[in-house]
Coordinates of C-alpha atoms in Angstrom, one line a residue:
Chain R
X24 CA 0.0 0.0 0.0
X25 CA 1.3 3.5 -0.9
X26 CA 1.6 5.8 2.1
X27 CA 3.2 9.2 2.8
X28 CA 5.4 8.0 5.6
X29 CA 8.7 8.9 7.4
X30 CA 11.6 6.9 6.0
X31 CA 12.5 5.3 9.3
X32 CA 9.0 4.1 9.9
X33 CA 8.8 2.7 6.3
X34 CA 12.0 0.7 7.0
X35 CA 10.7 -0.5 10.3
X36 CA 7.6 -1.8 8.5
X37 CA 9.8 -3.5 5.9
X38 CA 11.8 -5.2 8.6
X39 CA 8.6 -6.4 10.3
X40 CA 7.5 -7.9 7.0
X41 CA 10.8 -9.7 6.7
X42 CA 10.0 -11.6 10.0
X43 CA 13.4 -11.5 11.9
X44 CA 13.5 -13.6 15.1
X45 CA 15.9 -11.3 16.9
X46 CA 16.3 -7.5 16.8
X47 CA 19.0 -6.0 18.9
X48 CA 20.1 -2.3 19.0
X49 CA 21.4 0.5 21.0
X50 CA 19.8 3.9 20.2
X51 CA 21.8 6.5 18.3
X52 CA 20.6 9.5 16.2
X53 CA 19.5 9.4 13.4
X54 CA 18.8 5.6 13.4
X55 CA 16.7 5.7 16.5
X56 CA 13.2 6.0 14.9
X57 CA 13.7 2.7 13.1
X58 CA 14.2 0.6 16.2
X59 CA 11.8 2.6 18.3
X60 CA 9.1 1.7 15.8
X61 CA 10.2 -2.0 15.9
X62 CA 10.0 -1.9 19.7
X63 CA 6.5 -0.6 19.4
X64 CA 5.5 -3.3 17.0
X65 CA 6.7 -5.8 19.5
X66 CA 5.0 -4.1 22.5
X67 CA 1.7 -3.9 20.7
X68 CA 1.8 -7.6 19.6
X69 CA 2.2 -6.8 15.9
X70 CA 5.5 -8.7 15.7
X71 CA 6.9 -11.6 17.7
X72 CA 10.7 -11.1 17.4
X73 CA 12.9 -11.0 20.5
X74 CA 13.8 -7.3 21.0
X75 CA 17.0 -6.8 22.9
X76 CA 17.9 -3.3 23.9
X77 CA 21.7 -3.8 24.3
X78 CA 23.9 -1.7 26.6
X79 CA 26.2 -0.7 23.6
X80 CA 26.5 -1.1 19.9
X81 CA 29.3 -3.6 20.5
X82 CA 26.8 -5.7 22.4
X83 CA 24.0 -5.2 19.9
X84 CA 26.2 -6.5 17.1
X85 CA 27.4 -9.4 19.3
X86 CA 23.8 -10.3 20.0
X87 CA 22.8 -10.5 16.4
X88 CA 26.0 -12.4 15.7
X89 CA 25.1 -15.0 18.3
X90 CA 21.5 -15.2 17.3
X91 CA 22.4 -15.5 13.6
X92 CA 24.8 -18.3 14.5
X93 CA 22.0 -20.2 16.1
X94 CA 20.2 -20.2 12.7
X95 CA 17.6 -17.4 12.9
X96 CA 17.0 -14.2 10.9
X97 CA 18.3 -11.1 12.7
X98 CA 18.3 -7.3 12.4
X99 CA 20.2 -4.4 13.8
X100 CA 20.7 -0.7 13.0
X101 CA 23.2 2.0 13.8
X102 CA 25.0 5.2 12.8
X103 CA 28.3 7.0 13.1
X104 CA 30.1 6.2 16.4
X105 CA 27.7 3.3 17.0
X106 CA 28.7 1.7 13.7
X107 CA 32.4 2.3 14.5
X108 CA 31.9 0.7 18.0
X109 CA 30.5 -2.3 16.2
X110 CA 33.5 -2.5 13.8
X111 CA 35.3 -5.5 15.4
X112 CA 32.1 -7.5 15.5
X113 CA 31.2 -6.5 11.9
X114 CA 34.4 -8.1 10.6
X115 CA 33.6 -11.2 12.7
X116 CA 30.1 -11.5 11.4
X117 CA 31.3 -11.5 7.8
X118 CA 34.2 -13.9 8.6
X119 CA 31.7 -16.3 10.2
X120 CA 29.6 -16.0 7.1
X121 CA 26.4 -15.0 9.0
X122 CA 23.5 -13.4 7.0
X123 CA 22.9 -10.5 9.4
X124 CA 21.1 -7.4 8.0
X125 CA 22.0 -4.0 9.3
X126 CA 20.7 -0.5 8.5
X127 CA 23.2 2.3 8.6
X128 CA 21.5 5.6 8.9
X129 CA 24.6 7.4 7.6
X130 CA 26.0 10.1 9.8
X131 CA 29.2 12.0 10.3
X132 CA 31.9 10.8 12.7
X133 CA 33.5 12.7 15.6
X134 CA 35.4 14.9 16.2
X135 CA 34.0 17.5 16.2
X136 CA 30.9 15.8 17.4
X137 CA 28.1 16.1 14.7
X138 CA 24.8 14.3 14.5
X139 CA 24.1 15.2 10.9
X140 CA 24.4 13.3 7.6
X141 CA 27.4 12.2 5.6
X142 CA 28.7 8.8 4.7
X143 CA 32.0 8.6 6.6
X144 CA 30.7 5.9 9.0
X145 CA 29.8 3.3 6.4
X146 CA 32.8 4.1 4.2
X147 CA 35.2 3.6 7.1
X148 CA 34.2 -0.1 7.5
X149 CA 34.1 -0.8 3.8
X150 CA 36.7 -3.6 4.1
X151 CA 34.8 -5.6 6.7
X152 CA 33.4 -8.1 4.2
X153 CA 29.8 -6.9 4.0
X154 CA 27.7 -6.3 1.0
X155 CA 26.9 -2.6 1.0
X156 CA 23.9 -1.1 -0.7
X157 CA 23.1 2.7 -0.9
X158 CA 19.5 3.9 -1.2
X159 CA 18.6 7.0 -3.2
X160 CA 15.1 7.4 -1.7
X161 CA 12.9 5.8 0.9
X162 CA 11.3 3.4 -1.6
X163 CA 14.8 2.0 -2.4
X164 CA 15.5 1.9 1.3
X165 CA 12.5 -0.3 1.9
X166 CA 13.1 -2.4 -1.2
X167 CA 16.8 -2.9 -0.4
X168 CA 16.0 -4.4 3.0
X169 CA 13.8 -7.1 1.4
X170 CA 16.6 -7.8 -1.0
X171 CA 19.2 -7.7 1.7
X172 CA 17.7 -10.8 3.5
X173 CA 17.1 -12.6 0.2
X174 CA 20.7 -12.0 -0.9
X175 CA 22.5 -12.5 2.4
X176 CA 20.9 -15.9 3.1
X177 CA 21.9 -17.2 -0.3
X178 CA 25.5 -16.1 -0.3
X179 CA 26.0 -16.3 3.5
X180 CA 27.4 -12.8 3.6
X181 CA 25.9 -10.0 5.7
X182 CA 24.3 -7.0 4.1
X183 CA 24.4 -3.3 5.2
X184 CA 21.7 -1.1 3.8
X185 CA 22.8 2.5 3.8
X186 CA 20.2 5.4 3.9
X187 CA 21.3 8.9 4.5
X188 CA 20.6 10.0 8.1
X189 CA 17.9 12.7 8.4
X190 CA 17.8 13.3 4.6
X191 CA 16.0 10.0 4.2
X192 CA 15.4 8.7 7.7
X193 CA 13.4 11.8 8.8
X194 CA 11.8 12.6 5.5
X195 CA 8.1 12.0 4.8
X196 CA 7.5 10.9 1.2
X197 CA 5.3 8.4 -0.6
X198 CA 6.5 4.8 -0.2
X199 CA 4.8 1.7 -1.4
X200 CA 4.9 -0.8 1.5
X201 CA 4.3 -4.3 0.1
X202 CA 1.8 -6.7 1.6
X203 CA 2.7 -9.5 4.0
X204 CA 1.7 -12.0 1.3
X205 CA 3.9 -10.4 -1.4
X206 CA 6.9 -10.4 1.0
X207 CA 6.4 -13.9 2.2
X208 CA 6.3 -15.0 -1.4
X209 CA 9.5 -13.1 -2.3
X210 CA 11.3 -13.9 0.9
X211 CA 10.4 -17.4 2.3
X212 CA 11.3 -18.4 5.9
X213 CA 15.0 -18.6 6.6
X214 CA 16.3 -22.2 6.2
X215 CA 20.0 -22.2 7.1
X216 CA 22.2 -24.8 5.4
X217 CA 23.3 -27.8 7.5
X218 CA 26.7 -27.2 9.1
X219 CA 26.3 -23.4 8.8
X220 CA 24.8 -23.0 12.3
X221 CA 25.3 -24.1 15.8
X222 CA 23.2 -27.1 16.5
X223 CA 23.4 -29.3 19.6
X224 CA 22.3 -32.4 17.7
X225 CA 25.0 -31.9 15.0
X226 CA 27.8 -30.0 16.7
X227 CA 30.0 -27.7 14.7
X228 CA 32.4 -24.9 15.6
X229 CA 32.2 -21.5 14.0
X230 CA 35.1 -19.1 13.8
X231 CA 37.8 -21.5 14.8
X232 CA 41.4 -20.6 15.2
X233 CA 43.1 -20.5 11.8
X234 CA 46.9 -20.8 11.5
X235 CA 49.0 -19.4 8.7
X236 CA 48.3 -22.7 7.0
X237 CA 44.6 -21.8 6.4
X238 CA 43.9 -18.2 7.1
X239 CA 44.8 -16.9 3.7
X240 CA 42.6 -19.4 1.9
X241 CA 39.7 -18.7 4.1
X242 CA 40.0 -14.9 3.5
X243 CA 40.4 -15.6 -0.2
X244 CA 37.2 -17.7 -0.2
X245 CA 35.3 -14.7 1.4
X246 CA 36.8 -12.4 -1.2
X247 CA 35.8 -14.7 -4.1
X248 CA 32.3 -15.2 -2.7
X249 CA 31.8 -11.4 -2.2
X250 CA 32.9 -10.7 -5.8
X251 CA 30.7 -13.4 -7.2
X252 CA 27.8 -12.3 -5.1
X253 CA 27.4 -9.5 -7.7
X254 CA 25.6 -12.0 -10.0
X255 CA 23.2 -13.0 -7.2
X256 CA 22.5 -9.4 -6.4
X257 CA 21.7 -8.7 -10.0
X258 CA 19.5 -11.8 -10.2
X259 CA 17.6 -10.8 -7.1
X260 CA 17.2 -7.2 -8.3
X261 CA 15.6 -8.8 -11.4
X262 CA 13.4 -11.1 -9.3
X263 CA 12.4 -8.1 -7.2
X264 CA 11.4 -6.2 -10.3
X265 CA 9.3 -9.1 -11.6
X266 CA 7.5 -9.5 -8.2
X267 CA 7.0 -5.8 -7.3
X268 CA 7.1 -4.1 -10.7
X269 CA 9.7 -1.5 -9.8
X270 CA 13.5 -1.1 -9.7
X271 CA 15.9 -2.7 -12.2
X272 CA 18.7 -5.3 -12.1
X273 CA 21.5 -2.7 -12.6
X274 CA 24.1 -2.1 -9.9
X275 CA 25.1 1.2 -11.5
X276 CA 22.3 3.3 -13.1
X277 CA 23.0 6.0 -15.7
X278 CA 20.8 9.1 -15.9
X279 CA 21.1 12.1 -18.3
X280 CA 22.5 12.9 -21.8
X281 CA 23.6 9.6 -23.4
X282 CA 26.6 11.3 -24.9
X283 CA 27.6 13.3 -21.9
X284 CA 31.2 14.6 -21.7
X285 CA 30.9 15.3 -18.0
X286 CA 29.5 12.5 -15.8
X287 CA 28.9 12.8 -12.1
X288 CA 29.3 9.8 -9.9
X289 CA 27.7 9.5 -6.5
X290 CA 25.9 7.3 -4.0
X291 CA 22.8 7.7 -1.8
X292 CA 20.2 10.5 -1.6
X293 CA 22.4 13.1 -3.2
X294 CA 21.8 11.4 -6.5
X295 CA 18.2 12.8 -6.5
X296 CA 19.5 16.4 -6.3
X297 CA 22.1 15.6 -9.0
X298 CA 19.4 14.3 -11.3
X299 CA 17.5 17.5 -11.1
X300 CA 20.7 19.5 -11.7
X301 CA 21.5 17.2 -14.7
X302 CA 18.0 17.9 -16.2
X303 CA 18.7 21.7 -15.9
X304 CA 22.1 21.3 -17.5
X305 CA 20.7 19.2 -20.3
X306 CA 17.9 21.7 -20.9
X307 CA 20.5 24.4 -21.2
X308 CA 22.3 22.3 -23.9
X309 CA 25.1 21.1 -21.6
X310 CA 26.0 17.5 -22.0
X311 CA 25.9 16.1 -18.5
X312 CA 25.0 12.8 -16.9
X313 CA 25.2 11.0 -13.6
X314 CA 26.0 7.4 -12.5
X315 CA 24.4 6.2 -9.3
X316 CA 26.3 3.4 -7.6
X317 CA 23.7 1.3 -5.8
X318 CA 26.1 -1.4 -4.6
X319 CA 29.5 -0.3 -3.3
X320 CA 30.6 -3.7 -2.0
X321 CA 31.1 -5.8 -4.1
X322 CA 32.3 -2.9 -6.3
X323 CA 30.7 -3.2 -9.8
X324 CA 33.9 -2.4 -11.7
X325 CA 32.7 -3.4 -15.2
X326 CA 29.5 -1.4 -14.9
X327 CA 31.3 1.7 -13.7
X328 CA 33.8 1.5 -16.5
X329 CA 31.2 0.9 -19.2
X330 CA 28.9 3.7 -17.8
X331 CA 31.8 6.1 -17.9
X332 CA 33.2 5.0 -21.3
X333 CA 32.0 8.1 -23.2
X334 CA 32.8 10.6 -20.5
X335 CA 35.8 13.0 -20.9
X336 CA 35.5 14.0 -17.2
X337 CA 34.2 12.1 -14.2
X338 CA 33.3 14.3 -11.2
X339 CA 33.1 11.9 -8.3
X340 CA 31.1 13.4 -5.5
X341 CA 31.8 12.0 -2.1
X342 CA 30.2 12.6 1.3
X343 CA 33.2 11.2 3.0
X344 CA 36.9 11.6 2.9
X345 CA 39.9 9.3 3.4
X346 CA 42.0 11.9 5.3
X347 CA 45.4 12.2 3.6
X348 CA 44.1 10.9 0.3
X349 CA 40.7 12.0 -1.2
X350 CA 37.1 11.0 -1.5
X351 CA 36.9 7.2 -1.2
X352 CA 34.6 6.6 -4.2
X353 CA 37.0 8.8 -6.2
X354 CA 39.9 6.6 -5.4
X355 CA 38.0 3.5 -6.4
X356 CA 36.9 5.0 -9.7
X357 CA 40.4 6.3 -10.5
X358 CA 41.7 2.8 -10.1
X359 CA 39.4 1.6 -12.9
X360 CA 39.6 4.2 -15.7
X361 CA 42.2 4.9 -18.3
X362 CA 44.6 7.8 -17.8
X363 CA 43.2 9.9 -20.6
X364 CA 40.0 10.4 -18.7
X365 CA 40.0 13.0 -16.0
X366 CA 38.6 11.9 -12.7
X367 CA 38.3 14.6 -10.1
X368 CA 37.4 14.1 -6.4
X369 CA 34.8 16.5 -4.9
X370 CA 33.9 16.5 -1.3
X371 CA 30.4 17.8 -0.3
X372 CA 27.9 17.7 2.5
X373 CA 30.2 16.7 5.4
X374 CA 28.5 16.9 8.7
X375 CA 25.1 17.7 7.2
X376 CA 26.1 20.7 5.1
X377 CA 23.2 21.1 2.6
X378 CA 24.0 20.0 -0.9
X379 CA 22.2 22.1 -3.5
X380 CA 21.8 22.1 -7.3
X381 CA 24.1 25.2 -7.3
X382 CA 26.9 23.1 -5.8
X383 CA 26.4 20.6 -8.6
X384 CA 26.6 23.4 -11.2
X385 CA 29.8 24.6 -9.6
X386 CA 31.3 21.1 -9.8
X387 CA 30.3 20.9 -13.5
X388 CA 32.4 24.0 -14.1
X389 CA 35.3 23.1 -11.9
X390 CA 35.8 19.6 -13.2
X391 CA 36.8 21.2 -16.6
X392 CA 39.6 23.3 -15.0
X393 CA 41.8 20.2 -15.0
X394 CA 43.1 20.7 -11.6
X395 CA 44.4 17.9 -9.4
X396 CA 43.8 17.4 -5.8
X397 CA 40.6 17.3 -3.7
X398 CA 38.1 20.1 -4.1
X399 CA 35.7 20.9 -1.2
X400 CA 32.4 22.3 -2.4
X401 CA 29.8 24.0 -0.2
Chain G
X281 CA 0.1 24.9 -10.7
X282 CA 3.8 25.4 -11.1
X283 CA 5.9 22.3 -11.6
X284 CA 6.7 22.1 -7.9
X285 CA 5.5 24.1 -4.9
X286 CA 7.9 24.8 -2.1
X287 CA 6.8 25.8 1.4
X288 CA 9.0 26.8 4.3
X289 CA 7.7 26.8 7.9
X290 CA 9.4 28.7 10.7
X291 CA 8.6 28.0 14.4
X292 CA 10.1 27.4 17.7
X293 CA 11.0 23.9 19.0
X294 CA 7.8 22.5 20.5
X295 CA 5.4 24.4 18.3
X296 CA 5.3 21.6 15.8
X297 CA 6.9 23.1 12.6
X298 CA 7.9 19.6 11.6
X299 CA 4.4 18.2 12.3
X300 CA 2.9 21.0 10.2
X301 CA 5.1 20.1 7.2
X302 CA 4.2 16.4 7.6
X303 CA 0.5 17.2 7.7
X304 CA 0.7 19.3 4.6
X305 CA 2.7 16.5 2.8
X306 CA 0.2 13.8 3.9
X307 CA -2.8 16.0 2.8
X308 CA -1.2 16.6 -0.6
X309 CA -0.6 12.9 -0.9
X310 CA -4.3 12.2 0.0
X311 CA -5.2 14.7 -2.7
X312 CA -3.3 12.5 -5.2
X313 CA -0.1 14.5 -5.5
X314 CA 3.5 13.8 -4.8
X315 CA 4.9 15.4 -1.6
X316 CA 7.9 15.5 0.6
X317 CA 8.4 16.9 4.1
X318 CA 11.6 17.2 6.1
X319 CA 12.9 19.2 9.1
X320 CA 16.0 21.4 9.4
X321 CA 17.5 18.5 11.2
X322 CA 18.8 18.2 14.7
X323 CA 17.9 21.4 16.6
X324 CA 15.0 19.9 18.5
X325 CA 15.4 22.1 21.6
X326 CA 12.3 23.6 23.0
X327 CA 12.0 27.3 22.1
X328 CA 14.9 27.4 19.6
X329 CA 14.1 28.6 16.1
X330 CA 13.4 25.6 13.8
X331 CA 12.5 25.2 10.1
X332 CA 10.6 22.6 8.3
X333 CA 10.1 22.1 4.6
X334 CA 7.4 20.8 2.3
X335 CA 7.4 20.2 -1.4
X336 CA 4.2 19.3 -3.4
X337 CA 4.3 18.3 -7.1
X338 CA 2.4 16.5 -9.8
X339 CA 5.5 14.3 -10.5
X340 CA 7.9 12.4 -8.2
X341 CA 10.2 14.6 -6.1
X342 CA 13.9 13.8 -6.2
X343 CA 15.4 17.1 -5.0
X344 CA 16.7 17.0 -1.4
X345 CA 18.2 20.5 -0.9
X346 CA 16.6 22.8 1.7
X347 CA 14.2 25.5 0.4
X348 CA 15.8 28.9 -0.3
X349 CA 13.2 30.3 -2.7
X350 CA 9.8 29.2 -1.3
X351 CA 6.5 29.9 -2.9
X352 CA 5.0 30.2 0.6
X353 CA 6.4 31.0 4.0
X354 CA 4.5 30.1 7.2
X355 CA 5.6 31.7 10.5
X356 CA 4.3 30.1 13.6
X357 CA 5.9 32.5 16.0
X358 CA 5.8 36.1 14.9
X359 CA 8.8 37.1 17.1
X360 CA 11.0 35.1 14.7
X361 CA 10.5 37.8 12.0
X362 CA 13.0 40.0 13.8
X363 CA 14.8 37.4 15.7
X364 CA 15.7 34.8 13.0
X365 CA 17.3 36.1 9.8
X366 CA 16.6 32.8 8.1
X367 CA 12.9 33.7 8.0
X368 CA 13.7 36.4 5.4
X369 CA 15.6 34.2 3.0
X370 CA 13.9 34.4 -0.4
X371 CA 10.8 36.1 1.2
X372 CA 10.7 39.0 -1.3
X373 CA 9.8 36.7 -4.2
X374 CA 7.5 34.3 -2.5
X375 CA 3.8 34.4 -3.4
X376 CA 2.6 34.9 0.2
X377 CA 3.5 34.9 3.8
X378 CA 1.3 33.5 6.5
X379 CA 1.8 34.7 10.0
X380 CA 0.3 33.6 13.3
X381 CA -0.5 37.1 14.5
X382 CA -3.2 39.7 14.9
X383 CA -0.7 42.4 14.0
X384 CA -0.8 43.7 10.4
X385 CA 2.2 45.8 9.9
X386 CA 5.5 44.0 9.1
X387 CA 8.2 46.5 7.9
X388 CA 10.9 43.7 8.0
X389 CA 9.0 41.6 5.4
X390 CA 9.5 42.9 1.8
X391 CA 6.5 41.2 0.4
X392 CA 3.0 42.7 -0.2
X393 CA 1.1 39.4 0.3
X394 CA 1.0 38.9 4.0
X395 CA -1.9 37.1 5.6
X396 CA -2.3 37.3 9.4
X397 CA -4.3 34.7 11.2
X398 CA -4.9 34.6 15.0
X399 CA -4.0 30.9 15.2
X400 CA -3.1 31.0 18.9
X401 CA -6.5 32.5 19.7
X402 CA -8.3 30.0 17.5
X403 CA -6.4 27.1 19.0
X404 CA -7.3 28.2 22.6
X405 CA -10.9 28.6 21.6
X406 CA -11.3 25.3 19.7
X407 CA -8.7 23.0 21.3
X408 CA -8.3 24.6 24.7
X409 CA -4.5 24.8 24.4
X410 CA -2.2 26.9 22.2
X411 CA -1.6 24.1 19.7
X412 CA -1.5 26.4 16.6
X413 CA -0.5 24.0 13.9
X414 CA -3.9 22.9 12.7
X415 CA -5.3 26.4 12.6
X416 CA -2.3 27.5 10.6
X417 CA -2.5 24.7 8.0
X418 CA -6.2 25.3 7.7
X419 CA -5.5 29.0 7.0
X420 CA -2.8 27.9 4.5
X421 CA -5.3 25.7 2.6
X422 CA -7.8 28.6 2.5
X423 CA -5.1 31.0 1.3
X424 CA -3.5 28.8 -1.4
X425 CA -5.7 25.9 -2.3
X426 CA -2.5 23.9 -2.5
X427 CA -4.0 21.2 -0.3
X428 CA -7.7 20.5 0.1
X429 CA -9.6 20.7 3.3
X430 CA -10.7 17.1 2.8
X431 CA -7.0 16.1 2.5
X432 CA -6.0 18.0 5.6
X433 CA -8.9 16.5 7.6
X434 CA -7.7 13.0 6.6
X435 CA -4.1 13.9 7.6
X436 CA -5.1 15.4 10.9
X437 CA -7.4 12.5 11.8
X438 CA -4.7 10.0 11.0
X439 CA -2.2 11.9 13.1
X440 CA -4.3 12.8 16.1
X441 CA -7.0 10.1 15.9
X442 CA -6.6 7.6 18.6
X443 CA -8.5 6.3 21.6
X444 CA -9.9 9.8 22.2
X445 CA -11.4 11.2 19.0
X446 CA -11.9 14.6 20.7
X447 CA -8.2 15.5 20.0
X448 CA -8.7 15.0 16.3
X449 CA -12.1 16.6 16.3
X450 CA -11.0 19.8 18.1
X451 CA -8.0 20.1 15.8
X452 CA -10.2 19.7 12.7
X453 CA -12.5 22.4 14.2
X454 CA -9.6 24.8 14.6
X455 CA -8.5 24.0 11.0
X456 CA -11.9 24.7 9.6
X457 CA -12.3 27.9 11.5
X458 CA -9.0 29.3 10.2
X459 CA -9.8 28.1 6.7
X460 CA -13.2 30.0 6.8
X461 CA -11.6 33.1 8.2
X462 CA -9.0 33.3 5.5
X463 CA -11.5 32.4 2.7
X464 CA -13.8 35.3 3.9
X465 CA -11.0 37.9 4.0

């Protein structure tokens, strides 16, 4: 049913529809509304999951790790410092091959302390071994959670769904919330594979000590599976489209003039503003386009290269920075494209600074100046 | 209707600027339009100046920037006109300004279309408490036609309807009263 609803509440409804058995979280802005709503569902008898209010994010992540290892569907959400406090456990969850689903309501990281949106939190744990999806709007945020469970349980890799804090979590807009029946059909009950979980009748150990004789191969396996999960993600995006009649199976979407010389690259809610700016540029006869990267891990290298193939300049717009280097998405794209293409790193929106169409027009001009280095806009 | 209508609401923490934006967005949605409402995030301190934003359009809304050139400005607390410089951003070019006040002279506001509505008075009369939101959005509907009274009634009933229907009913009454007052003037 279509509703005009706050992003956080829409995601909470989606999680309820996915029927997790254990939800554990510790409150942190701007993620709080999601788990508050889930706690309400539980209190009012609309959902029967175990809700554990942990004493820290480290514990919340550990609780979903343990629950997932016992073979049930789990959920947690966090932001910023909370996500970073989970870091050690996030690596372990991926290493144990547990299909945990986590929402990151993206927020800036201290210091200075700042509760507003950027994507520094998620980008900082990009090497943890999780699949990382980024939603442009609240419909995608809802849809990606359904997909997250479907994908993670097949590939035995956890999925983090990123939605920009406040910009999406606190925004009311129309969202189609699927019915219980539709979701149950798309996402059947979780049936873990034998040997994957702790079972007293058939004992196994998870996360054993690995000596130099084995560790490298085990990490290589996770790498290979994460890379090949790309095909499963595309397949499930396609299945989602068939079932729910929206979305597409692309990991990287292109929007704008097909022969654009200047192409922006970005992730998350900022893509919406960029699309409006691209429309204005195109209407004024400027050849511009934008690629939206929906899936950051595994990184869809071939799609990025092909979508940028005609561009002379790529303006990569990051809401994060690898201090001492440049925007993280910019580094990743520079590693892929030939030297004759100019890729420039632009940093915007840190700590909730508003990103406007005017900023995008400024970037359109500046990328043609052929300067090196990182440019901060805003 | 212009391609997209943008509304900016100014109030103080606790007055419900964010709720007003939500109600307008839900009402527009009930009217069959696309809408978006969001706060100027993170300053939820009682009494501090706050802003909330609402967009209404016939097509899906992708834009996420704050609103700098609104079609309409709604001011919940008239003291903000002199106190908060953000109130005046883009105000010269907006179609109209709606103020919760009985005063009619606003030298700071360089705009000829100012509508004053005694929302606090209406709220105390109809709801019994100074909850000005519903009177203001009722006045806004009367002033602009951007949202229908039926859409607003649905939004307010959804938001305030619970065990005690009186809350929703008194809010709808405040809304209708302000709507009529503006329509008449």
